[in-house]
CSV table of N, CA and C in Angstrom, one decimal:
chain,number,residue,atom,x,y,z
C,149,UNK,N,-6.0,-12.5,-23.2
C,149,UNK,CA,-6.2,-12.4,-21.8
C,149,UNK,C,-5.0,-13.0,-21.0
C,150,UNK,N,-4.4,-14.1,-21.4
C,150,UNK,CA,-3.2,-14.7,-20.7
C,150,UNK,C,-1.8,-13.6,-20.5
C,151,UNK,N,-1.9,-13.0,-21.8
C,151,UNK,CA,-0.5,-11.9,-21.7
C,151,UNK,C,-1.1,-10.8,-20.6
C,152,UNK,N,-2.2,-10.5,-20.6
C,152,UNK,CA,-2.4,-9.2,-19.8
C,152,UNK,C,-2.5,-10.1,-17.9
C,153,UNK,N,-3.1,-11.4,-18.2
C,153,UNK,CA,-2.8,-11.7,-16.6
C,153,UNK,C,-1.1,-11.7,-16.4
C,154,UNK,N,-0.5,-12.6,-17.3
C,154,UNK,CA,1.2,-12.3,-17.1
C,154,UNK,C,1.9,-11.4,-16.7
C,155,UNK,N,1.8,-10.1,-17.1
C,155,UNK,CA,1.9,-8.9,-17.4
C,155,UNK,C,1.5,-8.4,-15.7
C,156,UNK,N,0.4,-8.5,-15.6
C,156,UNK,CA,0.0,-7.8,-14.3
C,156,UNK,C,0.3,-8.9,-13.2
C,157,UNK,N,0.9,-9.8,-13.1
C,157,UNK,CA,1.6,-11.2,-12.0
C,157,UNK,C,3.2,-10.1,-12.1
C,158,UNK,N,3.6,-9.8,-12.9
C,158,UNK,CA,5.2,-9.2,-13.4
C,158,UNK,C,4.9,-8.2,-12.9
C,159,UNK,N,4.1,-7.6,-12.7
C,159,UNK,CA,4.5,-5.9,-12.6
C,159,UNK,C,4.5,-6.3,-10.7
C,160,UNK,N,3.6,-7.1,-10.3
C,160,UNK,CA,3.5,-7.0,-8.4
C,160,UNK,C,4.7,-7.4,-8.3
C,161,UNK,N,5.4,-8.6,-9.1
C,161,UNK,CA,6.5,-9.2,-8.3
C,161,UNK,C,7.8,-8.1,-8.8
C,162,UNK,N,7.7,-7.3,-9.8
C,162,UNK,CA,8.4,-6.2,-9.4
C,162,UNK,C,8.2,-5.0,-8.4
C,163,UNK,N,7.2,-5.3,-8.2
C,163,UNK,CA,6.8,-4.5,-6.8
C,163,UNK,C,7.6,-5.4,-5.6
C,164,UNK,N,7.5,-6.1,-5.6
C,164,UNK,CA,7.6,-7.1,-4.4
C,164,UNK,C,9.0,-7.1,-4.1
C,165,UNK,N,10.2,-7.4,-5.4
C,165,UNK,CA,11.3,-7.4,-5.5
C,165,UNK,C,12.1,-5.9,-4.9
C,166,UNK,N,11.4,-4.5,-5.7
C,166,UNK,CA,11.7,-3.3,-5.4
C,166,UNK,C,11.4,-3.2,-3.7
C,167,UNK,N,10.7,-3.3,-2.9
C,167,UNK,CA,10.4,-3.5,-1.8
C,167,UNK,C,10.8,-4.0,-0.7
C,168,UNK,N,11.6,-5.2,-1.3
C,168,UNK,CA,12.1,-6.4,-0.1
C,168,UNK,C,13.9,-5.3,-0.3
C,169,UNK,N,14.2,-5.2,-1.4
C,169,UNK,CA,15.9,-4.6,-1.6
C,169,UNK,C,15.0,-3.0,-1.4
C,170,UNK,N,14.3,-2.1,-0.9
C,170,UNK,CA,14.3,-1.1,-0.6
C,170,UNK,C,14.3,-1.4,1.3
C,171,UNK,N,13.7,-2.2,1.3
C,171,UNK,CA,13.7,-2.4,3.4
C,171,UNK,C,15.4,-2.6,3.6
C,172,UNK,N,15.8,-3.9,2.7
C,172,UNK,CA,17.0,-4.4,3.0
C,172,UNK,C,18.0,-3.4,3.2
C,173,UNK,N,18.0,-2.3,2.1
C,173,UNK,CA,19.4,-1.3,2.4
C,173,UNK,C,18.8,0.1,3.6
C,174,UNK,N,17.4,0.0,3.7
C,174,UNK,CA,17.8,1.2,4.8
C,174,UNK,C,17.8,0.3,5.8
C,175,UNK,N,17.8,-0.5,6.2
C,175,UNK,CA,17.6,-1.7,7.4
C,175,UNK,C,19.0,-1.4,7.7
C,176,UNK,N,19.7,-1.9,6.6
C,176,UNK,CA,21.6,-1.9,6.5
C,176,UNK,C,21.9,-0.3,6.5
C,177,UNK,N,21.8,0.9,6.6
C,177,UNK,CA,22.0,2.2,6.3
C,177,UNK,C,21.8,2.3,7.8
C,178,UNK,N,20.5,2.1,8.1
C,178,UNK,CA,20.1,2.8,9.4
C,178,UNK,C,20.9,1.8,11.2
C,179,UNK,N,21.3,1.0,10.7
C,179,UNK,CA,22.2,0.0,11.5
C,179,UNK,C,23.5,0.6,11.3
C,180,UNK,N,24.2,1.3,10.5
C,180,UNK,CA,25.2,1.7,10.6
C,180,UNK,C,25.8,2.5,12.0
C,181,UNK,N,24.7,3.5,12.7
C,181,UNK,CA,25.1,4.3,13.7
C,181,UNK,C,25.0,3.2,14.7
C,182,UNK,N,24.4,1.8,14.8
C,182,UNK,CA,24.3,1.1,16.0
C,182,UNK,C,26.4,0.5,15.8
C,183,UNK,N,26.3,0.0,14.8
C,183,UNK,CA,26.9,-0.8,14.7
C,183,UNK,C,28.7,-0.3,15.6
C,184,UNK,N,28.1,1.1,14.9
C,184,UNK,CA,29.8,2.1,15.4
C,184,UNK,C,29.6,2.5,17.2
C,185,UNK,N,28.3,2.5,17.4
C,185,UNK,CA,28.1,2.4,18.8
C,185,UNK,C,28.7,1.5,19.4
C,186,UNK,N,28.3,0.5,19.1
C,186,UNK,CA,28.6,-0.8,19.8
C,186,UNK,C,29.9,-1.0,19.9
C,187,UNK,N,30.7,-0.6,18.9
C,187,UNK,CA,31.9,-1.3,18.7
C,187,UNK,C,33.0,0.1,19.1
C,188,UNK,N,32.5,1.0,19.5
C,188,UNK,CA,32.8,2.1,20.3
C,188,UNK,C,33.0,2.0,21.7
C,189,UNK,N,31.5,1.6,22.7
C,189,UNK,CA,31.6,1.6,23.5
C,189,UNK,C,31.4,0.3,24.7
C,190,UNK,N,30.5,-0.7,23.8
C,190,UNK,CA,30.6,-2.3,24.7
C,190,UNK,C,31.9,-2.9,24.4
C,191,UNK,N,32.9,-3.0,23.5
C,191,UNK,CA,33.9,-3.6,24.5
C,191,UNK,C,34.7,-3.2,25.5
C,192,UNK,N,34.6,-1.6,25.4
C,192,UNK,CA,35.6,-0.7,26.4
C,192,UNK,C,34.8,-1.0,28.1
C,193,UNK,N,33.5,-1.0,27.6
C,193,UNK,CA,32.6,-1.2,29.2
C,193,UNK,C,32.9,-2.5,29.7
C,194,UNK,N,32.4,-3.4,29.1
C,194,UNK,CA,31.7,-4.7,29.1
C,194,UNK,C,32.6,-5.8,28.5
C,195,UNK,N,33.4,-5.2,28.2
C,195,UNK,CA,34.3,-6.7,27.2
C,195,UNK,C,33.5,-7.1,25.9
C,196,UNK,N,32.7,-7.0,25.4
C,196,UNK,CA,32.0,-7.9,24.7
C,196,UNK,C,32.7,-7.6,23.2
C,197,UNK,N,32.7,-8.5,22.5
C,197,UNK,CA,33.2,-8.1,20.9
C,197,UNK,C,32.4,-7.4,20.4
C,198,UNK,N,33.6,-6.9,18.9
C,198,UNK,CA,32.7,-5.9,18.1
C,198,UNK,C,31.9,-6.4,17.0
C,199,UNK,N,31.2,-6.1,16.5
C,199,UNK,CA,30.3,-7.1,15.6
C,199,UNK,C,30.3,-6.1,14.2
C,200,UNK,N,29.7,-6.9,13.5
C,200,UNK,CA,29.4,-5.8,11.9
C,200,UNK,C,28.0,-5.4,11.8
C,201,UNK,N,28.0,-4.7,10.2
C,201,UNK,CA,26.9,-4.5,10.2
C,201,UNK,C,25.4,-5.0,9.7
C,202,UNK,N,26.0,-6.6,9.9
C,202,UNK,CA,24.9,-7.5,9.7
C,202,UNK,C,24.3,-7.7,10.9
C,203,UNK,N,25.3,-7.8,11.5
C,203,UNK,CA,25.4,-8.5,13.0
C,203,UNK,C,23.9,-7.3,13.6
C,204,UNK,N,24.8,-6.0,13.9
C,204,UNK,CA,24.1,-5.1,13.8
C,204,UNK,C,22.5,-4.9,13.6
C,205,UNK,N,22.6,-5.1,12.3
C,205,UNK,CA,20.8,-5.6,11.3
C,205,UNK,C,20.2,-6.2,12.1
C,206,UNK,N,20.9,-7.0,12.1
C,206,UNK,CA,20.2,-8.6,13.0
C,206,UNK,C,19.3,-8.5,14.6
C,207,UNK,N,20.6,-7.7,14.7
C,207,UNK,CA,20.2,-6.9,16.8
C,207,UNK,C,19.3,-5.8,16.4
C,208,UNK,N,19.0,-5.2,15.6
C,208,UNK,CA,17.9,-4.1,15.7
C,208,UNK,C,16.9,-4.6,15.0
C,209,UNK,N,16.9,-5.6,14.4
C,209,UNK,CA,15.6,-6.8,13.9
C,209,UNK,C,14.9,-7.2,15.0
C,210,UNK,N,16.3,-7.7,16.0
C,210,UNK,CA,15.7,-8.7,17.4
C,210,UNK,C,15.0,-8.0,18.2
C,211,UNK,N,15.4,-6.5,18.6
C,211,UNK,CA,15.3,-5.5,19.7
C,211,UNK,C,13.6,-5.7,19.0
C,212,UNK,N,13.5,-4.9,17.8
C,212,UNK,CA,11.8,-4.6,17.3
C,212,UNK,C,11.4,-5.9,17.6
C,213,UNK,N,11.3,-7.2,17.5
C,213,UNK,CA,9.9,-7.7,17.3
C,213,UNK,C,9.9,-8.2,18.6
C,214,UNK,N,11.3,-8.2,19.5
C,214,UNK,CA,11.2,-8.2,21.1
C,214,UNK,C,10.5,-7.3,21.7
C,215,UNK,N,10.6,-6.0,21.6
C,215,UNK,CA,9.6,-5.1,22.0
C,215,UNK,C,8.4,-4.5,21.9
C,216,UNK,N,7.9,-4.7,23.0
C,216,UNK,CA,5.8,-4.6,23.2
C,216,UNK,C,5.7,-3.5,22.2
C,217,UNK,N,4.5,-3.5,21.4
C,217,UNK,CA,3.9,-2.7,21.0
C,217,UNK,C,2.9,-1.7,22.2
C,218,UNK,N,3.4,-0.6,22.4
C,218,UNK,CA,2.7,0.5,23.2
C,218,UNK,C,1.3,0.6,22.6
C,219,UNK,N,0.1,0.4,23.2
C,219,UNK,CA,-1.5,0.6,23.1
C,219,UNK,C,-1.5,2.0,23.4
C,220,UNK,N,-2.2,3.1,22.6
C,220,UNK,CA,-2.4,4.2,23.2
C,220,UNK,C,-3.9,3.9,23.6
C,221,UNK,N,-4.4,3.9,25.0
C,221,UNK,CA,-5.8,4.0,25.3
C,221,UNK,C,-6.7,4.5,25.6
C,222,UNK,N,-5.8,6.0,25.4
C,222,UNK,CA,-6.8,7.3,25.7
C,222,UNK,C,-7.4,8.0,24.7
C,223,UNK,N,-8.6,7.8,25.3
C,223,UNK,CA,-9.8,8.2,24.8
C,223,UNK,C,-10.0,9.6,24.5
C-alpha cells in the first residue's frame, strides 16, 4: 500500500508541475502582443520606457486581479 500511495502523491505533483509551466508560457506567449504595444506606442505618446516581456506578464497579472469581476444579474 505505501508504493501505490507514493505513486498516486507523484502522478498529482506531476500534474501540478505540468500546470503551473503550462499557465507560465501562455501567460508569457499571450503578453507578447502587450508587450510590442507598449513599447510601440507609450513612449512615442507619454514618454514612458519600454519594458519586456516579463515586465509585460507582470502588467497583465496586475490589470486581472485589479479588475472587478462583472456579476451577471439577470434573471
Amino acid at each position: 500500500m505505501k508504493l501505490f500511495e507514493i505513486s498516486m502523491y507523484w502522478d498529482v505533483i506531476k500534474l501540478g508541475i505540468i500546470a503551473l509551466f503550462s499557465f507560465l508560457l501562455i501567460g508569457l506567449v499571450l503578453s507578447i502582443p502587450l508587450c510590442l504595444l507598449w513599447n510601440w506606442l507609450m513612449p512615442n505618446i507619454f514618454g514612458l520606457p519600454t519594458i519586456s516581456i516579463l515586465e509585460a506578464f507582470g502588467l497583465s497579472a496586475l490589470v486581472t486581479f485589479l479588475s472587478p469581476k462583472q456579476m451577471n444579474l439577470q434573471k
